[in-house]
Short mmCIF file of C-alpha atoms and ligand atoms in Angstrom, two decimals:
data_model
loop_
_atom_site.label_atom_id
_atom_site.label_comp_id
_atom_site.label_asym_id
_atom_site.label_seq_id
_atom_site.Cartn_x
_atom_site.Cartn_y
_atom_site.Cartn_z
CA MET A 374 126.03 103.13 83.08
CA SER A 375 129.73 102.71 82.91
CA GLY A 376 132.12 103.18 85.81
CA VAL A 377 129.65 105.37 87.70
CA ASP A 378 130.68 106.65 91.12
CA LYS A 379 128.70 108.94 93.33
CA TRP A 380 129.41 110.35 96.76
CA PHE A 381 127.19 112.11 99.27
CA GLY A 382 129.94 113.88 101.18
CA GLU A 383 132.01 111.06 102.67
CA LEU A 384 129.51 108.37 101.69
CA HIS A 385 130.49 106.49 98.52
CA VAL A 386 126.88 105.75 97.66
CA LEU A 387 127.39 104.31 94.16
CA GLN A 388 130.61 102.41 93.60
CA ASP A 389 131.87 101.67 90.12
CA ILE A 390 128.45 100.84 88.69
CA ASP A 391 128.44 99.12 85.31
CA LEU A 392 124.94 98.36 84.11
CA SER A 393 123.82 97.90 80.55
CA ILE A 394 120.12 97.56 79.80
CA ASP A 395 118.83 96.56 76.39
CA ARG A 396 115.80 98.05 74.75
CA GLY A 397 112.73 96.17 75.92
CA GLU A 398 114.49 94.70 78.92
CA VAL A 399 112.88 94.73 82.37
CA VAL A 400 115.43 94.95 85.17
CA VAL A 401 114.32 94.59 88.77
CA VAL A 402 116.67 96.15 91.32
CA ILE A 403 116.56 94.76 94.84
CA GLY A 404 118.70 95.13 97.91
CA PRO A 405 118.65 96.24 101.52
CA SER A 406 117.51 99.67 102.57
CA GLY A 407 120.29 102.22 102.06
CA SER A 408 122.10 100.16 99.43
CA GLY A 409 121.75 102.89 96.79
CA LYS A 410 118.75 101.73 94.74
CA SER A 411 116.94 105.08 94.73
CA THR A 412 120.16 106.93 94.06
CA LEU A 413 120.83 104.63 91.11
CA CYS A 414 117.42 105.50 89.64
CA ARG A 415 117.91 109.18 90.28
CA THR A 416 121.27 109.27 88.54
CA ILE A 417 119.81 107.65 85.43
CA ASN A 418 117.89 110.82 84.71
CA ARG A 419 120.37 113.07 86.46
CA LEU A 420 118.19 114.10 89.35
CA GLU A 421 121.54 113.42 91.03
CA SER A 422 124.93 114.30 89.62
CA ILE A 423 127.72 111.72 89.38
CA GLU A 424 131.41 112.12 90.10
CA ASN A 425 132.85 109.48 87.75
CA GLY A 426 131.77 107.48 84.77
CA GLU A 427 129.07 107.99 82.19
CA ILE A 428 125.43 107.29 81.54
CA THR A 429 124.27 106.78 77.99
CA ILE A 430 120.66 106.55 76.88
CA ASP A 431 119.90 105.31 73.38
CA GLY A 432 123.40 106.18 72.22
CA GLN A 433 123.45 109.65 73.75
CA ARG A 434 125.66 110.41 76.70
CA LEU A 435 123.84 112.26 79.46
CA PRO A 436 125.36 115.71 79.92
CA ALA A 437 125.62 117.25 83.39
CA GLU A 438 123.20 120.06 82.64
CA GLY A 439 121.67 122.29 80.00
CA LYS A 440 119.13 121.96 77.22
CA GLU A 441 120.39 118.62 76.01
CA LEU A 442 119.91 117.19 79.48
CA ALA A 443 116.33 118.42 79.65
CA LYS A 444 115.65 116.76 76.30
CA LEU A 445 117.18 113.44 77.28
CA ARG A 446 115.51 113.54 80.67
CA ALA A 447 112.14 113.84 78.99
CA ASP A 448 112.84 110.40 77.50
CA VAL A 449 113.05 108.88 80.97
CA GLY A 450 109.77 108.39 82.80
CA MET A 451 109.91 108.13 86.55
CA VAL A 452 107.36 106.82 89.02
CA PHE A 453 108.05 107.34 92.72
CA GLN A 454 106.79 105.69 95.86
CA SER A 455 104.89 108.86 96.72
CA PHE A 456 102.92 109.42 93.46
CA ASN A 457 104.00 113.11 93.25
CA LEU A 458 100.88 114.29 91.44
CA PHE A 459 99.98 117.97 91.39
CA ALA A 460 97.31 118.25 94.07
CA HIS A 461 95.49 121.25 92.63
CA LYS A 462 95.24 119.98 89.08
CA THR A 463 92.81 117.43 87.75
CA VAL A 464 93.94 113.97 86.77
CA LEU A 465 93.64 114.94 83.12
CA GLU A 466 95.71 118.10 83.65
CA ASN A 467 98.35 116.13 85.50
CA VAL A 468 98.75 113.89 82.46
CA THR A 469 98.61 116.60 79.78
CA MET A 470 100.97 119.15 81.37
CA GLY A 471 104.24 117.56 80.28
CA PRO A 472 103.20 116.81 76.71
CA ILE A 473 101.89 120.38 76.27
CA LYS A 474 104.83 122.15 77.93
CA VAL A 475 107.75 119.94 77.00
CA ARG A 476 106.58 118.04 73.92
CA LYS A 477 104.71 121.09 72.55
CA GLN A 478 101.58 119.08 71.80
CA SER A 479 98.29 120.88 71.25
CA LYS A 480 95.85 120.72 74.14
CA ALA A 481 93.42 118.65 72.06
CA ASP A 482 96.07 116.10 71.04
CA ALA A 483 97.43 115.88 74.57
CA GLU A 484 93.95 115.33 76.01
CA LYS A 485 93.08 112.66 73.48
CA ARG A 486 96.24 110.73 74.25
CA ALA A 487 95.84 111.30 78.01
CA ARG A 488 92.35 109.81 77.94
CA GLU A 489 93.64 106.77 76.06
CA LEU A 490 96.38 106.28 78.63
CA LEU A 491 94.05 106.80 81.59
CA ASP A 492 91.74 104.16 80.08
CA ARG A 493 94.68 101.84 79.61
CA VAL A 494 95.62 102.02 83.30
CA GLY A 495 91.97 101.72 84.32
CA VAL A 496 91.23 105.21 85.64
CA GLY A 497 89.57 106.83 82.63
CA ALA A 498 86.46 107.60 84.70
CA GLN A 499 88.55 109.68 87.14
CA ALA A 500 89.87 112.16 84.56
CA ASP A 501 88.12 115.24 85.93
CA LYS A 502 88.78 114.61 89.62
CA VAL A 503 91.68 115.93 91.67
CA PRO A 504 94.20 113.42 93.10
CA ALA A 505 92.86 113.57 96.68
CA GLN A 506 89.56 112.13 95.43
CA LEU A 507 91.33 108.98 94.24
CA SER A 508 92.63 105.96 96.13
CA GLY A 509 96.38 105.47 96.41
CA GLY A 510 96.32 102.73 93.78
CA GLN A 511 94.40 104.97 91.39
CA GLN A 512 96.81 107.86 92.01
CA GLN A 513 99.79 105.67 91.28
CA ARG A 514 98.18 104.51 88.02
CA VAL A 515 97.65 108.16 87.09
CA ALA A 516 101.36 108.74 87.81
CA ILE A 517 102.19 105.90 85.43
CA ALA A 518 99.90 107.36 82.75
CA ARG A 519 101.52 110.75 83.25
CA ALA A 520 104.98 109.29 82.70
CA LEU A 521 103.81 107.34 79.64
CA ALA A 522 102.28 110.47 78.10
CA MET A 523 105.81 111.73 77.45
CA ASP A 524 106.51 108.68 75.28
CA PRO A 525 109.57 107.75 77.32
CA LYS A 526 112.26 105.43 76.04
CA VAL A 527 112.68 103.96 79.49
CA MET A 528 110.56 103.93 82.64
CA LEU A 529 112.05 103.98 86.13
CA PHE A 530 109.94 102.81 89.04
CA ASP A 531 111.22 103.41 92.58
CA GLU A 532 109.22 101.23 94.97
CA PRO A 533 105.96 102.15 93.26
CA THR A 534 103.81 100.00 95.51
CA SER A 535 105.52 100.54 98.87
CA ALA A 536 103.17 103.28 100.01
CA LEU A 537 100.01 101.44 98.99
CA ASP A 538 97.51 99.53 101.07
CA PRO A 539 97.90 95.82 100.35
CA GLU A 540 94.67 95.51 98.37
CA MET A 541 95.86 98.16 95.92
CA ILE A 542 99.26 96.72 95.18
CA ASN A 543 98.10 94.26 92.55
CA GLU A 544 96.20 96.79 90.45
CA VAL A 545 99.43 98.77 90.06
CA LEU A 546 101.58 95.69 89.47
CA GLU A 547 99.16 94.49 86.79
CA VAL A 548 99.61 97.75 84.89
CA MET A 549 103.38 97.34 85.16
CA VAL A 550 103.26 93.72 83.98
CA GLY A 551 101.21 94.92 80.99
CA LEU A 552 103.81 97.54 80.15
CA ALA A 553 106.57 94.97 80.39
CA ARG A 554 104.67 92.62 78.06
CA ASP A 555 104.21 95.50 75.59
CA GLY A 556 107.99 95.86 75.37
CA MET A 557 108.67 98.89 77.54
CA THR A 558 112.22 99.19 78.81
CA MET A 559 111.93 99.27 82.58
CA VAL A 560 114.05 99.61 85.69
CA VAL A 561 111.99 98.65 88.72
CA VAL A 562 113.09 98.94 92.34
CA THR A 563 110.69 96.72 94.25
CA HIS A 564 110.35 94.19 97.01
CA GLU A 565 107.55 92.48 95.09
CA MET A 566 109.30 89.26 94.21
CA GLY A 567 106.18 87.99 92.43
CA PHE A 568 106.56 90.85 89.99
CA ALA A 569 110.24 90.04 89.52
CA ARG A 570 109.41 86.42 88.73
CA ARG A 571 106.64 87.32 86.32
CA ALA A 572 108.06 90.29 84.48
CA ALA A 573 111.80 90.68 84.96
CA ASN A 574 114.39 89.61 82.43
CA ARG A 575 117.05 90.28 84.99
CA VAL A 576 117.41 90.86 88.70
CA VAL A 577 120.16 93.18 89.92
CA PHE A 578 121.05 92.86 93.59
CA MET A 579 122.68 95.88 95.23
CA ASP A 580 124.42 96.11 98.56
CA GLY A 581 126.59 98.89 99.97
CA GLY A 582 126.48 100.93 96.76
CA ARG A 583 127.64 98.09 94.54
CA ILE A 584 125.97 95.75 92.13
CA VAL A 585 126.73 92.46 93.82
CA GLU A 586 124.79 90.20 91.50
CA SER A 587 123.03 90.34 88.15
CA ALA A 588 121.13 87.26 87.07
CA THR A 589 117.90 85.96 85.56
CA PRO A 590 115.09 85.76 88.14
CA GLU A 591 115.24 81.98 87.98
CA GLU A 592 118.97 81.87 88.70
CA PHE A 593 118.73 84.55 91.32
CA PHE A 594 115.88 83.05 93.32
CA THR A 595 116.96 79.43 93.09
CA ASN A 596 120.70 79.80 93.30
CA PRO A 597 122.01 83.23 94.30
CA SER A 598 125.78 83.22 94.09
CA SER A 599 126.67 85.69 96.84
CA ASP A 600 126.24 85.23 100.58
CA ARG A 601 124.84 88.73 100.81
CA ALA A 602 122.04 87.93 98.36
CA LYS A 603 121.33 84.63 100.12
CA ASP A 604 121.09 86.45 103.42
CA PHE A 605 118.80 89.12 101.94
CA LEU A 606 116.51 86.57 100.31
CA SER A 607 116.26 84.55 103.52
CA LYS A 608 114.89 87.66 105.21
CA ILE A 609 112.30 88.65 102.63
CA LEU A 610 111.04 85.34 101.20
P1 ADP B 1005 117.89 102.74 98.93
O1 ADP B 1005 116.98 103.34 97.93
O2 ADP B 1005 118.55 101.48 98.46
O3 ADP B 1005 117.25 102.54 100.28
P2 ADP B 1005 119.24 105.30 98.78
O4 ADP B 1005 119.77 105.39 97.40
O5 ADP B 1005 118.02 106.06 99.11
O6 ADP B 1005 119.10 103.75 99.19
O7 ADP B 1005 120.35 105.75 99.81
C1 ADP B 1005 121.67 105.23 99.80
C2 ADP B 1005 122.47 105.91 100.89
O8 ADP B 1005 122.66 107.28 100.56
C3 ADP B 1005 121.82 105.88 102.26
O9 ADP B 1005 122.84 105.71 103.22
C4 ADP B 1005 121.18 107.25 102.36
O10 ADP B 1005 121.10 107.66 103.71
C5 ADP B 1005 122.16 108.12 101.59
N1 ADP B 1005 121.52 109.27 100.93
C6 ADP B 1005 120.49 109.23 100.07
N2 ADP B 1005 120.17 110.46 99.62
C7 ADP B 1005 121.04 111.32 100.24
C8 ADP B 1005 121.24 112.73 100.19
N3 ADP B 1005 120.49 113.52 99.42
N4 ADP B 1005 122.24 113.24 100.95
C9 ADP B 1005 123.02 112.46 101.74
N5 ADP B 1005 122.89 111.11 101.81
C10 ADP B 1005 121.91 110.54 101.07
MG1 MG B 1006 114.99 103.79 98.03
#
């Protein structure tokens, strides 16, 4: 992202954002509520438009709309706080829909790959159930498998464990740590500082629509340079 500005009406929600993420890098985004973290994620795959600047993924500048955008967007997996699974489809169908419709895979190929991914995130036995029959932690792992089924170049996670009961948080974080270890490029908005310490290459601290600090987890947690980050950390740690 280079020189990205976004407004919601009068609100300058993203202010001159410069953020460059290398392939295989895991970037954890933290910051107070309302600082623009979700909006940042949503602009990366153009769920939100931007007013200034540009966003480039794997050498290709994101266009504002059209076929090219749909293609590039398919390279960006997104996992939300609220799972967003299709309630009336089975787990397996949730995972195979995108690959069949967008990637034009055959049903058999898509199902084979979906079962592998569901096994990988530990919910292979749930393939024929509908989401409501699963726990929140299981549903979120299905959502991760669904995103992975598109073979994304980057995965965005927006507070993926915030809606979960405490005992289910770790099973989702473990899957994410595994992905990070396997070299996935990831942008993760989270308040789980344990995850940041274990898996992040970099922590980006946002406040008031700006990136205030960008540092390794070690630097950030032991010696944050800005008062705003110090203040934030004192409240959450
Ligand atoms: P965070 O994820 O860090 O809590 P958000 O990116 O969700 O922050 O929101 C940043 C600011 O933008 C907040 O003040 C929020 O109220 C505002 N905002 C978010 N989405 C919209 C929208 N669709 N329309 C108007 N304002 C919005
Ligand atoms: Mg948010």
